Coordinates of C-alpha atoms in Angstrom, one line a residue:
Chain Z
X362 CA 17.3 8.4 -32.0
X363 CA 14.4 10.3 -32.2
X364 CA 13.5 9.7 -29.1
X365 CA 16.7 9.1 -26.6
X366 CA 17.5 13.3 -28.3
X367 CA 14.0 15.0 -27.2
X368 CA 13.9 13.1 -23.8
X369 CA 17.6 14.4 -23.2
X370 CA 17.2 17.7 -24.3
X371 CA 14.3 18.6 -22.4
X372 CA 16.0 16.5 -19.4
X373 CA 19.0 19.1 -19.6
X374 CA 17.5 22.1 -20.7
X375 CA 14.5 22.2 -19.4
X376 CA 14.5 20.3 -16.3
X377 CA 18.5 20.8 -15.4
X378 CA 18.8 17.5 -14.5
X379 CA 21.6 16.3 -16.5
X380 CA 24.6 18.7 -17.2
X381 CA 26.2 18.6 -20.5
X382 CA 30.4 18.9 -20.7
X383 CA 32.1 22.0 -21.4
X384 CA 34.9 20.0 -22.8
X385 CA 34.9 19.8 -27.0
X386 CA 36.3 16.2 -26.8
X387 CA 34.0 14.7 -23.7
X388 CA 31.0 16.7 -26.1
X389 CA 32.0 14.4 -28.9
X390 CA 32.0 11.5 -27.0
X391 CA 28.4 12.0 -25.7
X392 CA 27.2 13.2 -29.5
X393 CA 28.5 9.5 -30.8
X394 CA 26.7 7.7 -27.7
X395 CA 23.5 9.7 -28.7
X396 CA 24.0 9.4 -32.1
X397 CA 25.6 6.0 -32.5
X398 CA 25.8 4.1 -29.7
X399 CA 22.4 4.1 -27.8
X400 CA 20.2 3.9 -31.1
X401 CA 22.6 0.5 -32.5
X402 CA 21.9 -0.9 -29.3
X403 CA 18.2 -0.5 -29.4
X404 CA 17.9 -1.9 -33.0
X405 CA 20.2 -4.9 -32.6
X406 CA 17.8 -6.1 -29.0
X407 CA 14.9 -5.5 -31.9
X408 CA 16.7 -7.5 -34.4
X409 CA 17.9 -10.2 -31.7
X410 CA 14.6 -10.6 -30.3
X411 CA 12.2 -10.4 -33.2
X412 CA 12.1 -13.6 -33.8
X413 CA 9.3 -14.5 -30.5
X414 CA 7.1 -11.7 -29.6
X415 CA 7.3 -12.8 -26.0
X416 CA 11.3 -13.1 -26.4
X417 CA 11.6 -8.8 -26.3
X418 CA 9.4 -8.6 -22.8
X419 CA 11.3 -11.5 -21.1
X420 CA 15.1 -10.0 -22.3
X421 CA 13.8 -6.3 -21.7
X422 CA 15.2 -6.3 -18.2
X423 CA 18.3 -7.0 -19.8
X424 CA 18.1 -4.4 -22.5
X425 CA 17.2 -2.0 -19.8
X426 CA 20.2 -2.5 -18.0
X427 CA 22.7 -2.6 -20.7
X428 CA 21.4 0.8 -22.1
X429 CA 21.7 2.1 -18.4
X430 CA 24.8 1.1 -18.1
X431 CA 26.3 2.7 -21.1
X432 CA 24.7 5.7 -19.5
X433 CA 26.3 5.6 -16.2
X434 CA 29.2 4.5 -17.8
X435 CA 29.1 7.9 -19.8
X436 CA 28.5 9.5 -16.1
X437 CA 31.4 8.1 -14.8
X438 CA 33.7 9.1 -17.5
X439 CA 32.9 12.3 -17.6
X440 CA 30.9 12.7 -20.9
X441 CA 27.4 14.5 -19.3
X442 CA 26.5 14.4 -15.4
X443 CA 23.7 13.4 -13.8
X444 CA 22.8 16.4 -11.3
X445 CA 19.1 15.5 -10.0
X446 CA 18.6 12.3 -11.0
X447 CA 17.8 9.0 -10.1
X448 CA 18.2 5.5 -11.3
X449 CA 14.7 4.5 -11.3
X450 CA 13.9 7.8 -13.6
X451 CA 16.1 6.1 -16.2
X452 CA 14.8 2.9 -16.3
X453 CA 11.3 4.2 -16.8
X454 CA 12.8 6.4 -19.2
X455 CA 14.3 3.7 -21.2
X456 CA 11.1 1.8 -20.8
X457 CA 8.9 4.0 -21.8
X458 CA 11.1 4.3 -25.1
X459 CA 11.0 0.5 -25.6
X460 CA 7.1 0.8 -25.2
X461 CA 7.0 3.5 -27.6
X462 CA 9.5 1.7 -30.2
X463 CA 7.9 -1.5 -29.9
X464 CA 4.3 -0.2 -30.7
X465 CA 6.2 2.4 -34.0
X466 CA 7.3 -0.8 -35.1
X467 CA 4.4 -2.9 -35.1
X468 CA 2.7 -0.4 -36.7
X469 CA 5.3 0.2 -39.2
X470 CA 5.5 -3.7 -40.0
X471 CA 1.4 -4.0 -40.7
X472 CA 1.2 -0.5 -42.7
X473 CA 4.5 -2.5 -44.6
X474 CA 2.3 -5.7 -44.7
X475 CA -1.2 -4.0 -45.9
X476 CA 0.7 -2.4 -49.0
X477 CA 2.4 -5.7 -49.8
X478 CA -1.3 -6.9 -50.6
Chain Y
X1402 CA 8.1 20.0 -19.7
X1403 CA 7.5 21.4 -22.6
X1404 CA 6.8 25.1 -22.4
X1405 CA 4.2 26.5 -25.0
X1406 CA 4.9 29.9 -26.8
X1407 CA 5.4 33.2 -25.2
X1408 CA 3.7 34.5 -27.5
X1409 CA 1.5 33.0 -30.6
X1410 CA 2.9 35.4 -33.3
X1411 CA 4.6 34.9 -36.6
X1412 CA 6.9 32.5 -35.6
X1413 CA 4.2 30.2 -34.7
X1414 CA 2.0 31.2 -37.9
X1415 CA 4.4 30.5 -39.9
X1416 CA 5.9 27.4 -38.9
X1417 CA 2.1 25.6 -38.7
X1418 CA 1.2 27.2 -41.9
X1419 CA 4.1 26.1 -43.6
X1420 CA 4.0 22.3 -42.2
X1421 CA 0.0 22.4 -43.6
X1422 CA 0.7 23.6 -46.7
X1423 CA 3.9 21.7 -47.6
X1424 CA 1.7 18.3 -46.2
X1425 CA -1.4 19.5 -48.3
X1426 CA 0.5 19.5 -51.6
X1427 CA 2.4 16.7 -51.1
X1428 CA -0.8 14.4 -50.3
X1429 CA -2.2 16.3 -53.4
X1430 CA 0.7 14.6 -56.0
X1431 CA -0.1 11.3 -57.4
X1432 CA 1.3 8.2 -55.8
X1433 CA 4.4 7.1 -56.8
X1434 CA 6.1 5.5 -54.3
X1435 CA 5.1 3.3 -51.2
X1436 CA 3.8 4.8 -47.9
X1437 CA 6.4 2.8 -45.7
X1438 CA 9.4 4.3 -48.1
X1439 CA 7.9 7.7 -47.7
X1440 CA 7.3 7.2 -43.7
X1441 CA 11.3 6.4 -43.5
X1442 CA 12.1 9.3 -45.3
X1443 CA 10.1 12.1 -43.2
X1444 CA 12.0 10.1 -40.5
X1445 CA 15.0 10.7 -41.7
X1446 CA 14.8 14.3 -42.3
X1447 CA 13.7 14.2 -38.7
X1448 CA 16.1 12.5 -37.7
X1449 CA 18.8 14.5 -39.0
X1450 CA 17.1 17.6 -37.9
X1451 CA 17.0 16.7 -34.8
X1452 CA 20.5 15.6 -34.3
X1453 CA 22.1 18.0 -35.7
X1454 CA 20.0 21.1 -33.4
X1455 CA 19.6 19.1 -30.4
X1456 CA 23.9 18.7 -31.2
X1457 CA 24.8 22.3 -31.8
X1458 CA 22.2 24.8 -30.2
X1459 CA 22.8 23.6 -26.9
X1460 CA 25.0 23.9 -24.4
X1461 CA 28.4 24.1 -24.6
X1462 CA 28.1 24.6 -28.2
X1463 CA 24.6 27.1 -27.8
X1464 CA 25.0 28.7 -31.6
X1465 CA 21.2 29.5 -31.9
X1466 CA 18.1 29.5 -30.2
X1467 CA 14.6 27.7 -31.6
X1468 CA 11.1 29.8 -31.4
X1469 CA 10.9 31.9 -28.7
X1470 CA 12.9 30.0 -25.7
X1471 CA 16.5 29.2 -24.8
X1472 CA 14.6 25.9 -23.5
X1473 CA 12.9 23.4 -26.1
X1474 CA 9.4 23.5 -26.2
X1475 CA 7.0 22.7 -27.8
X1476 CA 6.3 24.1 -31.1
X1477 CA 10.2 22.9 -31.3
X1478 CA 8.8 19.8 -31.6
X1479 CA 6.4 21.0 -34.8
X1480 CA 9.5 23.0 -36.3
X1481 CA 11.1 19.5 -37.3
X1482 CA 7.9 18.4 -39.6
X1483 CA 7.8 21.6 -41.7
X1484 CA 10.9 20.5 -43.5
X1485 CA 9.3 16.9 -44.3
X1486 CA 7.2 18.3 -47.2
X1487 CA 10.4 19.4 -48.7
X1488 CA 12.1 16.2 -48.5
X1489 CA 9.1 14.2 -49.8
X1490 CA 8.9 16.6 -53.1
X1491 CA 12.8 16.5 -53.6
X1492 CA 12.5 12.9 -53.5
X1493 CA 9.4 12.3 -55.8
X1494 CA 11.2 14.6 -58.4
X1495 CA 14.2 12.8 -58.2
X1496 CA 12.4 9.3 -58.3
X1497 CA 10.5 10.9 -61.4
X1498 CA 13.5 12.2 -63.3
X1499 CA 16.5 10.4 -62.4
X1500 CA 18.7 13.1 -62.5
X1501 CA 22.4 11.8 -63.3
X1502 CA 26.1 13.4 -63.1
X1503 CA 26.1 17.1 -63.5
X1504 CA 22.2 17.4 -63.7
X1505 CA 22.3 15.3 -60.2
X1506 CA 24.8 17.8 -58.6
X1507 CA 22.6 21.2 -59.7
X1508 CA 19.7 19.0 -58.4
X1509 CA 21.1 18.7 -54.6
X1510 CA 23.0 22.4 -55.3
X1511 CA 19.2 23.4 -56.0
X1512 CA 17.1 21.9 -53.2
X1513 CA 19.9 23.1 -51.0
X1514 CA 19.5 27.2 -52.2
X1515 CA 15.8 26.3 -51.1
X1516 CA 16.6 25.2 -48.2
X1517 CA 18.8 27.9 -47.4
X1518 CA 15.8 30.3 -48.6
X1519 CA 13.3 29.0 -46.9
X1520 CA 15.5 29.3 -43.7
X1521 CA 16.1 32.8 -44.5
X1522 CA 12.6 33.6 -44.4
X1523 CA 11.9 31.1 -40.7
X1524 CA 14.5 33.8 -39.4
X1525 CA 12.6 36.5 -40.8
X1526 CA 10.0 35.2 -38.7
X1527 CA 11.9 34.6 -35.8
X1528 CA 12.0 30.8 -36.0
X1529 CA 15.3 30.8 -35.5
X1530 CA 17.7 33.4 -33.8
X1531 CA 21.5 32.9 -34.0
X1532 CA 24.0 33.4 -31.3
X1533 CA 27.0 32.5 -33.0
X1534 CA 25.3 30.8 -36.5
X1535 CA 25.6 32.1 -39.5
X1536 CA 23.3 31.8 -42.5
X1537 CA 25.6 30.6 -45.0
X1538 CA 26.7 27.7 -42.6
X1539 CA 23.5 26.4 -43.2
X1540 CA 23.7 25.6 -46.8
X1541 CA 27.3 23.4 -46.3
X1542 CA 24.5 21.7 -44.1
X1543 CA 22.2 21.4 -46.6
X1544 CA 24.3 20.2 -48.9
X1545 CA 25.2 16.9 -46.8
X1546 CA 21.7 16.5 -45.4
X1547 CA 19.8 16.4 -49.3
X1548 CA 22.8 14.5 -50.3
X1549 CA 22.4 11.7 -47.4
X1550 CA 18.5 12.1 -47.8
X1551 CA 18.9 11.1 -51.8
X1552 CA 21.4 8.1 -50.8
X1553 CA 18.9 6.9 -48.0
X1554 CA 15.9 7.5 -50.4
X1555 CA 17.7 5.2 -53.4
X1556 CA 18.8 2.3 -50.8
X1557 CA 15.3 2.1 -49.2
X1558 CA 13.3 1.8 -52.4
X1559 CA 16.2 -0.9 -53.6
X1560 CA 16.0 -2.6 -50.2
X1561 CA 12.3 -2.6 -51.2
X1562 CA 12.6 -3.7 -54.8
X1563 CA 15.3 -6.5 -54.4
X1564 CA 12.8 -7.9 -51.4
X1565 CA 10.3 -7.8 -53.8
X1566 CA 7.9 -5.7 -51.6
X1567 CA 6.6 -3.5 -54.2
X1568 CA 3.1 -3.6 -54.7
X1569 CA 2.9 -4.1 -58.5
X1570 CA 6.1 -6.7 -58.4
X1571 CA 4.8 -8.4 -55.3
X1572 CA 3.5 -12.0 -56.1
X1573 CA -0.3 -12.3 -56.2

């Protein structure tokens, strides 16, 4: 959540390449994917593919496309607009956020594991 | 990307000062909790920080402005940690005195004036600068966020407890 918020706030305001709604209900919508939507999806490909390390790189592809999908879904039905941007921007964007997540978690689970004695 | 200040004035000061000090005496209390529950709960804090500016002070919605751009940059980025010391001492009081009914209600009423105070003063500053904000909105805001923050602090150290992952309950 974390994440997906700074990289679409500088995105918008900084680099103008995604334009946000004017409209209060289409605003809504894309605060719930930000806030609900794209983060559930993330943690539920963690929790589905925990179980093999090797299981989250070969079903990333996968994950990749569902999360761009929601996000040209959202394009499509009007909830932000993507003004200079391109599709291969958002799948490194997305994963460069797996990358990140994965390695955050790893971390987490051995700092989790070391105080367990 | 990220722009760095306009200026490095009190705005910047203060909010570096503030995250030092605030992580200096919280490292300086004595353990009472695990690391991992106290790593989720600076995440949260963030978290909710984060949603809730990068949610109303942009466009359409645009009610304040951060430092000293209408753009985020990027000692927006430090802004969000100098509310974690906060959080981690409201939490370690409230894991050391268990406040219950009414004395649990002044607790959150009371980290929430604090709150509110302390983002009095970041506006003195020129932290923040309001468009169409008010101060007093904050503190309804305030109010949720140390509520939520208390919730998510007693599920994660029961998560932790009932899983047995405490370091004095874990089996040797």
């Amino acid at each position: 959540m974390i994440l997906d918020h700074n990289v679409m706030t500088v995105v918008t305001l900084n680099l103008g390449m995604y334009q946000f709604t004017e409209s209060p209900s289409d605003y809504l919508a894309l605060t719930l994917v930000r806030i609900v939507i794209l983060p559930l999806l993330i943690v539920w490909y963690f929790d589905i593919t925990s179980m093999k390390a090797y299981q989250k790189w070969i079903w990333l592809p996968v994950g990749i496309a569902v999360l761009i999908g929601v996000e040209y879904l959202s394009d499509v039905l009007g909830v932000f607009e993507h003004t200079r941007w391109n599709l291969w921007w958002s799948v490194i964007e997305w994963f460069a956020v797996f990358v990140v997540l994965n390695y955050a978690w790893l971390w987490y689970r051995k700092m989790l594991r070391k105080e367990r004695g | 990307m990220l722009p760095l200040p306009l200026r490095f004035d009190g705005n910047e000061w203060f909010i570096i000062l503030c995250t030092v000090f605030g992580f200096l005496c919280v490292s300086l209390l004595p353990k009472r909790y695990p690391r991992a529950v106290s790593t989720l709960v600076v995440l949260f804090v963030v978290s909710v920080a984060i949603v809730l500016d990068h949610s109303i002070m942009t466009p359409p919605l645009d009610m304040y402005d951060i430092n000293d751009y209408k753009k985020y940059e990027l000692m927006d980025v430090v802004t969000y940690f100098m509310y974690s010391p906060f959080a981690l001492l409201s939490v370690y009081l409230y894991d050391k005195f268990h406040p219950k009914g009414f004395a649990l209600v002044g607790y959150i009423i009371g980290w929430s004036a604090l709150a509110e105070f302390f983002e009095w003063l970041a506006t003195l500053f020129h932290v923040y600068t309001y468009t169409t904000w008010k101060l007093p909105y904050s503190f309804s805001v305030y109010l949720v966020a140390t509520t939520l923050q208390m919730v998510f602090f007693r599920y994660t150290m029961k998560y932790y407890d009932r899983h047995n992952l405490k370091p004095e309950t874990s089996p040797q």
